[in-house]
C-alpha cells in the first residue's frame, strides 16, 4: 500500500530565511506532484516531477525528485509572507491510477 | 472554460439522509476523482474514474457510491449519511491516466458537508 509522508507538518519561519519540506513515499513511482492550498480554498498545482533527478523552479520555490530514495523536496528560498499556505505532495501509484496525498505541511512565514 | 465545478458549496444533513454531490468538468478530462479532506489527514481518495463507464475504489470508499455515465460528470452519492462523513469534499480531474500518466489534477472549489 502506497504511503506518502511529509515533514515537517508545521513550519513557522522568518521572512528571508530558507527552508526545505520533505516528502517520502513507500513504493516505486516516478511521478510526484506538489500543490498549494490557501486557508478555506481549493488546491492549486505547483509542480509536476516525472523522472529521477527532475528539478522544477518557480519563483522562490524549487522542487526536486529522487526516485531511488523515494524522496522529493520543496525548497523555499528567502521566504516571504505570501508563501504562507499548506503544501501537499502527492504520488500516483503505478499501474493502479491511485493518487495518494501526503498529510500536508502548514507553512507560516512571519514578517 | 469553467474548469471543475462542484455543487452544492455547503450542505447540512441529518444522520441517515442520502444526498448526491455533483461534480462536472468541461476540459474533456478522462480522469476524475473524489477526495475528502479532514484536519490533520490531508486528502484521502474516495473513488476515481479513468473514463466514462469505469470507476474504482480509493482509500476510503465505504459509505460512498459513484458512477460515470459521461466524460463530464462524476457524482458522489452518500447512501446513509453519518457524522463521520462530516468533511470537505473535493472533486478533481486530469487529462488522461490511461497508460500515460504524469498530468496534474485540477481541483473544484469543494463542498463542505456537515452531518448532524
mmCIF file with all atom_site columns, C-alpha atoms in Angstrom:
data_model
loop_
_atom_site.group_PDB
_atom_site.id
_atom_site.type_symbol
_atom_site.label_atom_id
_atom_site.label_alt_id
_atom_site.label_comp_id
_atom_site.label_asym_id
_atom_site.label_entity_id
_atom_site.label_seq_id
_atom_site.pdbx_PDB_ins_code
_atom_site.Cartn_x
_atom_site.Cartn_y
_atom_site.Cartn_z
_atom_site.occupancy
_atom_site.B_iso_or_equiv
_atom_site.pdbx_formal_charge
_atom_site.auth_seq_id
_atom_site.auth_comp_id
_atom_site.auth_asym_id
_atom_site.auth_atom_id
_atom_site.pdbx_PDB_model_num
ATOM 1   C CA . UNK A 1 1   ? 0.000   0.000  0.000   1.00 0.00 ? 1   UNK A CA 1
ATOM 2   C CA . UNK A 1 2   ? 1.371   3.360  -1.005  1.00 0.00 ? 2   UNK A CA 1
ATOM 3   C CA . UNK A 1 3   ? 2.031   5.749  1.855   1.00 0.00 ? 3   UNK A CA 1
ATOM 4   C CA . UNK A 1 4   ? 3.167   9.332  1.494   1.00 0.00 ? 4   UNK A CA 1
ATOM 5   C CA . UNK A 1 5   ? 4.708   11.179 4.428   1.00 0.00 ? 5   UNK A CA 1
ATOM 6   C CA . UNK A 1 6   ? 5.614   14.823 4.696   1.00 0.00 ? 6   UNK A CA 1
ATOM 7   C CA . UNK A 1 7   ? 7.698   16.599 7.241   1.00 0.00 ? 7   UNK A CA 1
ATOM 8   C CA . UNK A 1 8   ? 7.529   18.827 8.977   1.00 0.00 ? 8   UNK A CA 1
ATOM 9   C CA . UNK A 1 9   ? 3.789   19.039 9.487   1.00 0.00 ? 9   UNK A CA 1
ATOM 10  C CA . UNK A 1 10  ? 4.040   22.617 10.697  1.00 0.00 ? 10  UNK A CA 1
ATOM 11  C CA . UNK A 1 11  ? 6.671   25.169 9.857   1.00 0.00 ? 11  UNK A CA 1
ATOM 12  C CA . UNK A 1 12  ? 6.962   28.689 11.164  1.00 0.00 ? 12  UNK A CA 1
ATOM 13  C CA . UNK A 1 13  ? 9.764   30.696 9.636   1.00 0.00 ? 13  UNK A CA 1
ATOM 14  C CA . UNK A 1 14  ? 11.013  34.234 9.401   1.00 0.00 ? 14  UNK A CA 1
ATOM 15  C CA . UNK A 1 15  ? 10.856  36.188 6.183   1.00 0.00 ? 15  UNK A CA 1
ATOM 16  C CA . UNK A 1 16  ? 14.096  35.979 4.258   1.00 0.00 ? 16  UNK A CA 1
ATOM 17  C CA . UNK A 1 17  ? 15.044  32.545 5.559   1.00 0.00 ? 17  UNK A CA 1
ATOM 18  C CA . UNK A 1 18  ? 15.452  29.310 3.591   1.00 0.00 ? 18  UNK A CA 1
ATOM 19  C CA . UNK A 1 19  ? 13.853  26.006 4.395   1.00 0.00 ? 19  UNK A CA 1
ATOM 20  C CA . UNK A 1 20  ? 13.033  22.604 2.913   1.00 0.00 ? 20  UNK A CA 1
ATOM 21  C CA . UNK A 1 21  ? 9.907   20.457 3.085   1.00 0.00 ? 21  UNK A CA 1
ATOM 22  C CA . UNK A 1 22  ? 10.398  16.728 2.635   1.00 0.00 ? 22  UNK A CA 1
ATOM 23  C CA . UNK A 1 23  ? 8.105   14.184 1.031   1.00 0.00 ? 23  UNK A CA 1
ATOM 24  C CA . UNK A 1 24  ? 8.812   10.461 1.356   1.00 0.00 ? 24  UNK A CA 1
ATOM 25  C CA . UNK A 1 25  ? 6.800   7.717  -0.304  1.00 0.00 ? 25  UNK A CA 1
ATOM 26  C CA . UNK A 1 26  ? 6.769   3.998  0.212   1.00 0.00 ? 26  UNK A CA 1
ATOM 27  C CA . UNK A 1 27  ? 6.538   2.308  -3.194  1.00 0.00 ? 27  UNK A CA 1
ATOM 28  C CA . UNK A 1 28  ? 8.038   2.667  -6.613  1.00 0.00 ? 28  UNK A CA 1
ATOM 29  C CA . UNK A 1 29  ? 6.801   5.675  -8.539  1.00 0.00 ? 29  UNK A CA 1
ATOM 30  C CA . UNK A 1 30  ? 8.424   8.202  -10.810 1.00 0.00 ? 30  UNK A CA 1
ATOM 31  C CA . UNK A 1 31  ? 5.621   10.740 -10.759 1.00 0.00 ? 31  UNK A CA 1
ATOM 32  C CA . UNK A 1 32  ? 5.283   13.232 -7.962  1.00 0.00 ? 32  UNK A CA 1
ATOM 33  C CA . UNK A 1 33  ? 3.205   16.385 -7.658  1.00 0.00 ? 33  UNK A CA 1
ATOM 34  C CA . UNK A 1 34  ? 3.239   19.425 -5.390  1.00 0.00 ? 34  UNK A CA 1
ATOM 35  C CA . UNK A 1 35  ? 0.166   21.502 -4.593  1.00 0.00 ? 35  UNK A CA 1
ATOM 36  C CA . UNK A 1 36  ? -0.561  24.598 -2.582  1.00 0.00 ? 36  UNK A CA 1
ATOM 37  C CA . UNK A 1 37  ? -3.718  25.266 -0.589  1.00 0.00 ? 37  UNK A CA 1
ATOM 38  C CA . UNK A 1 38  ? -4.636  28.604 0.961   1.00 0.00 ? 38  UNK A CA 1
ATOM 39  C CA . UNK A 1 39  ? -6.962  28.544 4.003   1.00 0.00 ? 39  UNK A CA 1
ATOM 40  C CA . UNK A 1 40  ? -10.549 27.792 3.017   1.00 0.00 ? 40  UNK A CA 1
ATOM 41  C CA . UNK A 1 41  ? -9.592  27.399 -0.635  1.00 0.00 ? 41  UNK A CA 1
ATOM 42  C CA . UNK A 1 42  ? -9.064  24.629 -3.121  1.00 0.00 ? 42  UNK A CA 1
ATOM 43  C CA . UNK A 1 43  ? -5.743  23.153 -4.240  1.00 0.00 ? 43  UNK A CA 1
ATOM 44  C CA . UNK A 1 44  ? -3.592  24.653 -6.917  1.00 0.00 ? 44  UNK A CA 1
ATOM 45  C CA . UNK A 1 45  ? -0.877  22.814 -8.817  1.00 0.00 ? 45  UNK A CA 1
ATOM 46  C CA . UNK A 1 46  ? 2.708   23.920 -8.282  1.00 0.00 ? 46  UNK A CA 1
ATOM 47  C CA . UNK A 1 47  ? 4.974   21.297 -9.837  1.00 0.00 ? 47  UNK A CA 1
ATOM 48  C CA . UNK A 1 48  ? 4.880   18.007 -11.692 1.00 0.00 ? 48  UNK A CA 1
ATOM 49  C CA . UNK A 1 49  ? 8.026   15.875 -11.430 1.00 0.00 ? 49  UNK A CA 1
ATOM 50  C CA . UNK A 1 50  ? 8.147   12.959 -13.838 1.00 0.00 ? 50  UNK A CA 1
ATOM 51  C CA . UNK A 1 51  ? 11.584  11.407 -13.622 1.00 0.00 ? 51  UNK A CA 1
ATOM 52  C CA . UNK A 1 52  ? 14.507  10.736 -11.348 1.00 0.00 ? 52  UNK A CA 1
ATOM 53  C CA . UNK A 1 53  ? 16.558  13.887 -10.893 1.00 0.00 ? 53  UNK A CA 1
ATOM 54  C CA . UNK A 1 54  ? 13.791  16.181 -12.108 1.00 0.00 ? 54  UNK A CA 1
ATOM 55  C CA . UNK A 1 55  ? 14.033  19.732 -10.811 1.00 0.00 ? 55  UNK A CA 1
ATOM 56  C CA . UNK A 1 56  ? 11.460  22.461 -11.290 1.00 0.00 ? 56  UNK A CA 1
ATOM 57  C CA . UNK A 1 57  ? 11.596  26.069 -10.093 1.00 0.00 ? 57  UNK A CA 1
ATOM 58  C CA . UNK A 1 58  ? 9.017   28.811 -9.873  1.00 0.00 ? 58  UNK A CA 1
ATOM 59  C CA . UNK A 1 59  ? 9.934   31.997 -8.081  1.00 0.00 ? 59  UNK A CA 1
ATOM 60  C CA . UNK A 1 60  ? 11.145  31.223 -4.567  1.00 0.00 ? 60  UNK A CA 1
ATOM 61  C CA . UNK A 1 61  ? 10.100  27.567 -4.739  1.00 0.00 ? 61  UNK A CA 1
ATOM 62  C CA . UNK A 1 62  ? 12.157  24.716 -6.146  1.00 0.00 ? 62  UNK A CA 1
ATOM 63  C CA . UNK A 1 63  ? 11.103  21.076 -6.200  1.00 0.00 ? 63  UNK A CA 1
ATOM 64  C CA . UNK A 1 64  ? 13.232  18.019 -6.885  1.00 0.00 ? 64  UNK A CA 1
ATOM 65  C CA . UNK A 1 65  ? 12.707  14.276 -7.129  1.00 0.00 ? 65  UNK A CA 1
ATOM 66  C CA . UNK A 1 66  ? 14.962  11.362 -6.217  1.00 0.00 ? 66  UNK A CA 1
ATOM 67  C CA . UNK A 1 67  ? 13.100  8.206  -7.178  1.00 0.00 ? 67  UNK A CA 1
ATOM 68  C CA . UNK A 1 68  ? 15.814  5.898  -5.864  1.00 0.00 ? 68  UNK A CA 1
ATOM 69  C CA . UNK A 1 69  ? 15.496  7.398  -2.388  1.00 0.00 ? 69  UNK A CA 1
ATOM 70  C CA . UNK A 1 70  ? 11.716  7.805  -2.868  1.00 0.00 ? 70  UNK A CA 1
ATOM 71  C CA . UNK A 1 71  ? 12.109  11.390 -1.765  1.00 0.00 ? 71  UNK A CA 1
ATOM 72  C CA . UNK A 1 72  ? 11.024  14.763 -3.046  1.00 0.00 ? 72  UNK A CA 1
ATOM 73  C CA . UNK A 1 73  ? 11.950  18.119 -1.588  1.00 0.00 ? 73  UNK A CA 1
ATOM 74  C CA . UNK A 1 74  ? 10.327  21.525 -1.845  1.00 0.00 ? 74  UNK A CA 1
ATOM 75  C CA . UNK A 1 75  ? 12.897  24.207 -1.117  1.00 0.00 ? 75  UNK A CA 1
ATOM 76  C CA . UNK A 1 76  ? 11.867  27.705 -0.146  1.00 0.00 ? 76  UNK A CA 1
ATOM 77  C CA . UNK A 1 77  ? 14.374  30.472 -0.757  1.00 0.00 ? 77  UNK A CA 1
ATOM 78  C CA . UNK A 1 78  ? 14.157  33.826 1.056   1.00 0.00 ? 78  UNK A CA 1
ATOM 79  C CA . UNK A 1 79  ? 10.616  33.244 2.262   1.00 0.00 ? 79  UNK A CA 1
ATOM 80  C CA . UNK A 1 80  ? 8.005   35.974 2.017   1.00 0.00 ? 80  UNK A CA 1
ATOM 81  C CA . UNK A 1 81  ? 4.651   36.249 3.779   1.00 0.00 ? 81  UNK A CA 1
ATOM 82  C CA . UNK A 1 82  ? 2.727   35.410 0.589   1.00 0.00 ? 82  UNK A CA 1
ATOM 83  C CA . UNK A 1 83  ? 4.135   31.888 0.695   1.00 0.00 ? 83  UNK A CA 1
ATOM 84  C CA . UNK A 1 84  ? 2.134   31.137 3.854   1.00 0.00 ? 84  UNK A CA 1
ATOM 85  C CA . UNK A 1 85  ? -0.127  28.215 2.926   1.00 0.00 ? 85  UNK A CA 1
ATOM 86  C CA . UNK A 1 86  ? -0.376  24.450 3.243   1.00 0.00 ? 86  UNK A CA 1
ATOM 87  C CA . UNK A 1 87  ? 1.759   22.472 0.821   1.00 0.00 ? 87  UNK A CA 1
ATOM 88  C CA . UNK A 1 88  ? 0.896   18.950 -0.252  1.00 0.00 ? 88  UNK A CA 1
ATOM 89  C CA . UNK A 1 89  ? 2.860   16.383 -2.164  1.00 0.00 ? 89  UNK A CA 1
ATOM 90  C CA . UNK A 1 90  ? 1.104   13.560 -3.988  1.00 0.00 ? 90  UNK A CA 1
ATOM 91  C CA . UNK A 1 91  ? 2.245   10.394 -5.703  1.00 0.00 ? 91  UNK A CA 1
ATOM 92  C CA . UNK A 1 92  ? 0.363   8.292  -8.172  1.00 0.00 ? 92  UNK A CA 1
ATOM 93  C CA . UNK A 1 93  ? 0.658   4.584  -7.659  1.00 0.00 ? 93  UNK A CA 1
ATOM 94  C CA . UNK A 1 94  ? 1.978   2.851  -10.740 1.00 0.00 ? 94  UNK A CA 1
ATOM 95  C CA . UNK A 1 95  ? -0.475  0.573  -12.569 1.00 0.00 ? 95  UNK A CA 1
ATOM 96  C CA . UNK A 1 96  ? -3.455  1.399  -10.338 1.00 0.00 ? 96  UNK A CA 1
ATOM 97  C CA . UNK A 1 97  ? -4.061  5.080  -11.133 1.00 0.00 ? 97  UNK A CA 1
ATOM 98  C CA . UNK A 1 98  ? -4.498  5.790  -7.421  1.00 0.00 ? 98  UNK A CA 1
ATOM 99  C CA . UNK A 1 99  ? -3.307  9.228  -6.494  1.00 0.00 ? 99  UNK A CA 1
ATOM 100 C CA . UNK A 1 100 ? -2.227  9.460  -2.848  1.00 0.00 ? 100 UNK A CA 1
ATOM 101 C CA . UNK A 1 101 ? -1.571  12.676 -0.942  1.00 0.00 ? 101 UNK A CA 1
ATOM 102 C CA . UNK A 1 102 ? 0.705   13.414 1.962   1.00 0.00 ? 102 UNK A CA 1
ATOM 103 C CA . UNK A 1 103 ? -0.762  14.959 5.102   1.00 0.00 ? 103 UNK A CA 1
ATOM 104 C CA . UNK A 1 104 ? 0.465   18.417 4.171   1.00 0.00 ? 104 UNK A CA 1
ATOM 105 C CA . UNK A 1 105 ? 2.879   20.957 5.621   1.00 0.00 ? 105 UNK A CA 1
ATOM 106 C CA . UNK A 1 106 ? 1.363   24.111 7.032   1.00 0.00 ? 106 UNK A CA 1
ATOM 107 C CA . UNK A 1 107 ? 3.799   26.948 6.428   1.00 0.00 ? 107 UNK A CA 1
ATOM 108 C CA . UNK A 1 108 ? 3.596   30.262 8.213   1.00 0.00 ? 108 UNK A CA 1
ATOM 109 C CA . UNK A 1 109 ? 6.020   32.984 7.237   1.00 0.00 ? 109 UNK A CA 1
ATOM 110 C CA . UNK A 1 110 ? 6.437   35.655 9.871   1.00 0.00 ? 110 UNK A CA 1
ATOM 111 C CA . UNK A 1 111 ? 7.259   39.227 8.972   1.00 0.00 ? 111 UNK A CA 1
ATOM 112 C CA . UNK B 2 1   ? -13.819 27.138 -19.569 1.00 0.00 ? 1   UNK B CA 1
ATOM 113 C CA . UNK B 2 2   ? -15.435 26.828 -16.158 1.00 0.00 ? 2   UNK B CA 1
ATOM 114 C CA . UNK B 2 3   ? -12.902 24.145 -15.163 1.00 0.00 ? 3   UNK B CA 1
ATOM 115 C CA . UNK B 2 4   ? -14.113 21.831 -12.396 1.00 0.00 ? 4   UNK B CA 1
ATOM 116 C CA . UNK B 2 5   ? -17.390 22.809 -10.754 1.00 0.00 ? 5   UNK B CA 1
ATOM 117 C CA . UNK B 2 6   ? -18.982 21.368 -7.639  1.00 0.00 ? 6   UNK B CA 1
ATOM 118 C CA . UNK B 2 7   ? -22.422 21.780 -6.139  1.00 0.00 ? 7   UNK B CA 1
ATOM 119 C CA . UNK B 2 8   ? -23.555 22.454 -3.519  1.00 0.00 ? 8   UNK B CA 1
ATOM 120 C CA . UNK B 2 9   ? -20.926 24.566 -1.775  1.00 0.00 ? 9   UNK B CA 1
ATOM 121 C CA . UNK B 2 10  ? -22.294 23.746 1.651   1.00 0.00 ? 10  UNK B CA 1
ATOM 122 C CA . UNK B 2 11  ? -24.768 21.172 2.904   1.00 0.00 ? 11  UNK B CA 1
ATOM 123 C CA . UNK B 2 12  ? -26.172 20.105 6.256   1.00 0.00 ? 12  UNK B CA 1
ATOM 124 C CA . UNK B 2 13  ? -27.600 16.606 6.545   1.00 0.00 ? 13  UNK B CA 1
ATOM 125 C CA . UNK B 2 14  ? -29.166 14.594 9.298   1.00 0.00 ? 14  UNK B CA 1
ATOM 126 C CA . UNK B 2 15  ? -27.834 11.157 10.105  1.00 0.00 ? 15  UNK B CA 1
ATOM 127 C CA . UNK B 2 16  ? -29.329 8.590  7.736   1.00 0.00 ? 16  UNK B CA 1
ATOM 128 C CA . UNK B 2 17  ? -30.182 11.001 4.951   1.00 0.00 ? 17  UNK B CA 1
ATOM 129 C CA . UNK B 2 18  ? -28.809 10.462 1.480   1.00 0.00 ? 18  UNK B CA 1
ATOM 130 C CA . UNK B 2 19  ? -27.552 13.009 -0.991  1.00 0.00 ? 19  UNK B CA 1
ATOM 131 C CA . UNK B 2 20  ? -25.513 13.442 -4.146  1.00 0.00 ? 20  UNK B CA 1
ATOM 132 C CA . UNK B 2 21  ? -22.560 15.778 -4.510  1.00 0.00 ? 21  UNK B CA 1
ATOM 133 C CA . UNK B 2 22  ? -22.258 16.966 -8.067  1.00 0.00 ? 22  UNK B CA 1
ATOM 134 C CA . UNK B 2 23  ? -19.015 17.389 -9.989  1.00 0.00 ? 23  UNK B CA 1
ATOM 135 C CA . UNK B 2 24  ? -18.576 18.451 -13.591 1.00 0.00 ? 24  UNK B CA 1
ATOM 136 C CA . UNK B 2 25  ? -15.645 19.427 -15.783 1.00 0.00 ? 25  UNK B CA 1
ATOM 137 C CA . UNK B 2 26  ? -15.563 20.971 -19.236 1.00 0.00 ? 26  UNK B CA 1
ATOM 138 C CA . UNK B 2 27  ? -11.952 20.178 -20.140 1.00 0.00 ? 27  UNK B CA 1
ATOM 139 C CA . UNK B 2 28  ? -12.608 16.765 -21.727 1.00 0.00 ? 28  UNK B CA 1
ATOM 140 C CA . UNK B 2 29  ? -10.557 15.108 -18.998 1.00 0.00 ? 29  UNK B CA 1
ATOM 141 C CA . UNK B 2 30  ? -10.625 11.343 -18.790 1.00 0.00 ? 30  UNK B CA 1
ATOM 142 C CA . UNK B 2 31  ? -9.558  11.026 -15.167 1.00 0.00 ? 31  UNK B CA 1
ATOM 143 C CA . UNK B 2 32  ? -11.808 12.235 -12.358 1.00 0.00 ? 32  UNK B CA 1
ATOM 144 C CA . UNK B 2 33  ? -11.604 11.659 -8.646  1.00 0.00 ? 33  UNK B CA 1
ATOM 145 C CA . UNK B 2 34  ? -13.203 12.443 -5.304  1.00 0.00 ? 34  UNK B CA 1
ATOM 146 C CA . UNK B 2 35  ? -11.317 13.255 -2.112  1.00 0.00 ? 35  UNK B CA 1
ATOM 147 C CA . UNK B 2 36  ? -12.273 14.114 1.387   1.00 0.00 ? 36  UNK B CA 1
ATOM 148 C CA . UNK B 2 37  ? -10.182 16.475 3.472   1.00 0.00 ? 37  UNK B CA 1
ATOM 149 C CA . UNK B 2 38  ? -10.168 16.241 7.243   1.00 0.00 ? 38  UNK B CA 1
ATOM 150 C CA . UNK B 2 39  ? -7.960  18.238 9.627   1.00 0.00 ? 39  UNK B CA 1
ATOM 151 C CA . UNK B 2 40  ? -4.539  16.671 10.037  1.00 0.00 ? 40  UNK B CA 1
ATOM 152 C CA . UNK B 2 41  ? -5.210  13.924 7.497   1.00 0.00 ? 41  UNK B CA 1
ATOM 153 C CA . UNK B 2 42  ? -4.519  15.540 4.173   1.00 0.00 ? 42  UNK B CA 1
ATOM 154 C CA . UNK B 2 43  ? -6.663  14.455 1.256   1.00 0.00 ? 43  UNK B CA 1
ATOM 155 C CA . UNK B 2 44  ? -7.887  10.892 1.067   1.00 0.00 ? 44  UNK B CA 1
ATOM 156 C CA . UNK B 2 45  ? -9.032  9.336  -2.174  1.00 0.00 ? 45  UNK B CA 1
ATOM 157 C CA . UNK B 2 46  ? -12.631 8.057  -2.083  1.00 0.00 ? 46  UNK B CA 1
ATOM 158 C CA . UNK B 2 47  ? -13.303 6.894  -5.653  1.00 0.00 ? 47  UNK B CA 1
ATOM 159 C CA . UNK B 2 48  ? -11.829 7.598  -9.034  1.00 0.00 ? 48  UNK B CA 1
ATOM 160 C CA . UNK B 2 49  ? -12.584 7.045  -12.698 1.00 0.00 ? 49  UNK B CA 1
ATOM 161 C CA . UNK B 2 50  ? -10.264 6.695  -15.681 1.00 0.00 ? 50  UNK B CA 1
ATOM 162 C CA . UNK B 2 51  ? -13.042 7.247  -18.196 1.00 0.00 ? 51  UNK B CA 1
ATOM 163 C CA . UNK B 2 52  ? -16.770 7.046  -18.810 1.00 0.00 ? 52  UNK B CA 1
ATOM 164 C CA . UNK B 2 53  ? -18.181 3.770  -17.531 1.00 0.00 ? 53  UNK B CA 1
ATOM 165 C CA . UNK B 2 54  ? -15.090 2.935  -15.452 1.00 0.00 ? 54  UNK B CA 1
ATOM 166 C CA . UNK B 2 55  ? -14.816 3.571  -11.724 1.00 0.00 ? 55  UNK B CA 1
ATOM 167 C CA . UNK B 2 56  ? -12.727 2.146  -8.917  1.00 0.00 ? 56  UNK B CA 1
ATOM 168 C CA . UNK B 2 57  ? -12.305 2.439  -5.170  1.00 0.00 ? 57  UNK B CA 1
ATOM 169 C CA . UNK B 2 58  ? -9.761  4.632  -3.488  1.00 0.00 ? 58  UNK B CA 1
ATOM 170 C CA . UNK B 2 59  ? -8.505  4.620  0.104   1.00 0.00 ? 59  UNK B CA 1
ATOM 171 C CA . UNK B 2 60  ? -11.822 5.310  1.884   1.00 0.00 ? 60  UNK B CA 1
ATOM 172 C CA . UNK B 2 61  ? -14.752 4.147  -0.311  1.00 0.00 ? 61  UNK B CA 1
ATOM 173 C CA . UNK B 2 62  ? -17.125 2.837  2.348   1.00 0.00 ? 62  UNK B CA 1
ATOM 174 C CA . UNK B 2 63  ? -20.415 4.719  2.527   1.00 0.00 ? 63  UNK B CA 1
ATOM 175 C CA . UNK B 2 64  ? -19.985 6.314  -0.903  1.00 0.00 ? 64  UNK B CA 1
ATOM 176 C CA . UNK B 2 65  ? -21.051 5.356  -4.418  1.00 0.00 ? 65  UNK B CA 1
ATOM 177 C CA . UNK B 2 66  ? -20.053 6.807  -7.765  1.00 0.00 ? 66  UNK B CA 1
ATOM 178 C CA . UNK B 2 67  ? -20.933 6.382  -11.408 1.00 0.00 ? 67  UNK B CA 1
ATOM 179 C CA . UNK B 2 68  ? -19.512 7.887  -14.592 1.00 0.00 ? 68  UNK B CA 1
ATOM 180 C CA . UNK B 2 69  ? -22.026 7.856  -17.404 1.00 0.00 ? 69  UNK B CA 1
ATOM 181 C CA . UNK B 2 70  ? -20.446 10.780 -19.262 1.00 0.00 ? 70  UNK B CA 1
ATOM 182 C CA . UNK B 2 71  ? -16.948 12.211 -19.563 1.00 0.00 ? 71  UNK B CA 1
ATOM 183 C CA . UNK B 2 72  ? -18.087 15.473 -17.987 1.00 0.00 ? 72  UNK B CA 1
ATOM 184 C CA . UNK B 2 73  ? -19.877 14.352 -14.826 1.00 0.00 ? 73  UNK B CA 1
ATOM 185 C CA . UNK B 2 74  ? -18.798 12.347 -11.794 1.00 0.00 ? 74  UNK B CA 1
ATOM 186 C CA . UNK B 2 75  ? -21.369 12.487 -8.975  1.00 0.00 ? 75  UNK B CA 1
ATOM 187 C CA . UNK B 2 76  ? -20.652 11.181 -5.485  1.00 0.00 ? 76  UNK B CA 1
ATOM 188 C CA . UNK B 2 77  ? -23.541 9.626  -3.577  1.00 0.00 ? 77  UNK B CA 1
ATOM 189 C CA . UNK B 2 78  ? -23.748 9.326  0.182   1.00 0.00 ? 78  UNK B CA 1
ATOM 190 C CA . UNK B 2 79  ? -26.043 6.419  0.821   1.00 0.00 ? 79  UNK B CA 1
ATOM 191 C CA . UNK B 2 80  ? -26.869 6.955  4.500   1.00 0.00 ? 80  UNK B CA 1
ATOM 192 C CA . UNK B 2 81  ? -25.020 9.914  5.973   1.00 0.00 ? 81  UNK B CA 1
ATOM 193 C CA . UNK B 2 82  ? -23.101 9.504  9.225   1.00 0.00 ? 82  UNK B CA 1
ATOM 194 C CA . UNK B 2 83  ? -21.399 12.140 11.419  1.00 0.00 ? 83  UNK B CA 1
ATOM 195 C CA . UNK B 2 84  ? -18.044 10.590 10.434  1.00 0.00 ? 84  UNK B CA 1
ATOM 196 C CA . UNK B 2 85  ? -18.698 11.813 6.889   1.00 0.00 ? 85  UNK B CA 1
ATOM 197 C CA . UNK B 2 86  ? -18.550 15.433 8.007   1.00 0.00 ? 86  UNK B CA 1
ATOM 198 C CA . UNK B 2 87  ? -15.745 16.773 5.875   1.00 0.00 ? 87  UNK B CA 1
ATOM 199 C CA . UNK B 2 88  ? -14.777 18.927 2.931   1.00 0.00 ? 88  UNK B CA 1
ATOM 200 C CA . UNK B 2 89  ? -15.125 17.076 -0.355  1.00 0.00 ? 89  UNK B CA 1
ATOM 201 C CA . UNK B 2 90  ? -13.054 17.910 -3.404  1.00 0.00 ? 90  UNK B CA 1
ATOM 202 C CA . UNK B 2 91  ? -13.531 16.706 -6.928  1.00 0.00 ? 91  UNK B CA 1
ATOM 203 C CA . UNK B 2 92  ? -10.579 16.762 -9.319  1.00 0.00 ? 92  UNK B CA 1
ATOM 204 C CA . UNK B 2 93  ? -9.818  15.900 -12.913 1.00 0.00 ? 93  UNK B CA 1
ATOM 205 C CA . UNK B 2 94  ? -6.812  15.417 -15.171 1.00 0.00 ? 94  UNK B CA 1
ATOM 206 C CA . UNK B 2 95  ? -6.311  14.979 -18.876 1.00 0.00 ? 95  UNK B CA 1
ATOM 207 C CA . UNK B 2 96  ? -5.514  11.331 -19.154 1.00 0.00 ? 96  UNK B CA 1
ATOM 208 C CA . UNK B 2 97  ? -4.450  8.484  -16.983 1.00 0.00 ? 97  UNK B CA 1
ATOM 209 C CA . UNK B 2 98  ? -4.604  5.585  -19.391 1.00 0.00 ? 98  UNK B CA 1
ATOM 210 C CA . UNK B 2 99  ? -1.058  4.394  -19.526 1.00 0.00 ? 99  UNK B CA 1
ATOM 211 C CA . UNK B 2 100 ? 0.414   7.838  -19.897 1.00 0.00 ? 100 UNK B CA 1
ATOM 212 C CA . UNK B 2 101 ? 0.192   9.492  -16.543 1.00 0.00 ? 101 UNK B CA 1
ATOM 213 C CA . UNK B 2 102 ? 2.051   12.487 -15.302 1.00 0.00 ? 102 UNK B CA 1
ATOM 214 C CA . UNK B 2 103 ? -0.728  15.017 -15.535 1.00 0.00 ? 103 UNK B CA 1
ATOM 215 C CA . UNK B 2 104 ? -1.550  17.335 -12.702 1.00 0.00 ? 104 UNK B CA 1
ATOM 216 C CA . UNK B 2 105 ? -5.047  17.343 -11.309 1.00 0.00 ? 105 UNK B CA 1
ATOM 217 C CA . UNK B 2 106 ? -7.370  20.356 -11.417 1.00 0.00 ? 106 UNK B CA 1
ATOM 218 C CA . UNK B 2 107 ? -9.495  20.733 -8.323  1.00 0.00 ? 107 UNK B CA 1
ATOM 219 C CA . UNK B 2 108 ? -13.000 22.038 -7.843  1.00 0.00 ? 108 UNK B CA 1
ATOM 220 C CA . UNK B 2 109 ? -13.846 24.586 -5.127  1.00 0.00 ? 109 UNK B CA 1
ATOM 221 C CA . UNK B 2 110 ? -15.040 21.946 -2.676  1.00 0.00 ? 110 UNK B CA 1
ATOM 222 C CA . UNK B 2 111 ? -18.249 21.057 -0.862  1.00 0.00 ? 111 UNK B CA 1
ATOM 223 C CA . UNK B 2 112 ? -18.455 21.452 2.907   1.00 0.00 ? 112 UNK B CA 1
ATOM 224 C CA . UNK B 2 113 ? -20.674 18.781 4.390   1.00 0.00 ? 113 UNK B CA 1
ATOM 225 C CA . UNK B 2 114 ? -21.932 18.708 7.956   1.00 0.00 ? 114 UNK B CA 1
ATOM 226 C CA . UNK B 2 115 ? -23.767 15.621 9.173   1.00 0.00 ? 115 UNK B CA 1
ATOM 227 C CA . UNK B 2 116 ? -25.663 16.048 12.415  1.00 0.00 ? 116 UNK B CA 1
#
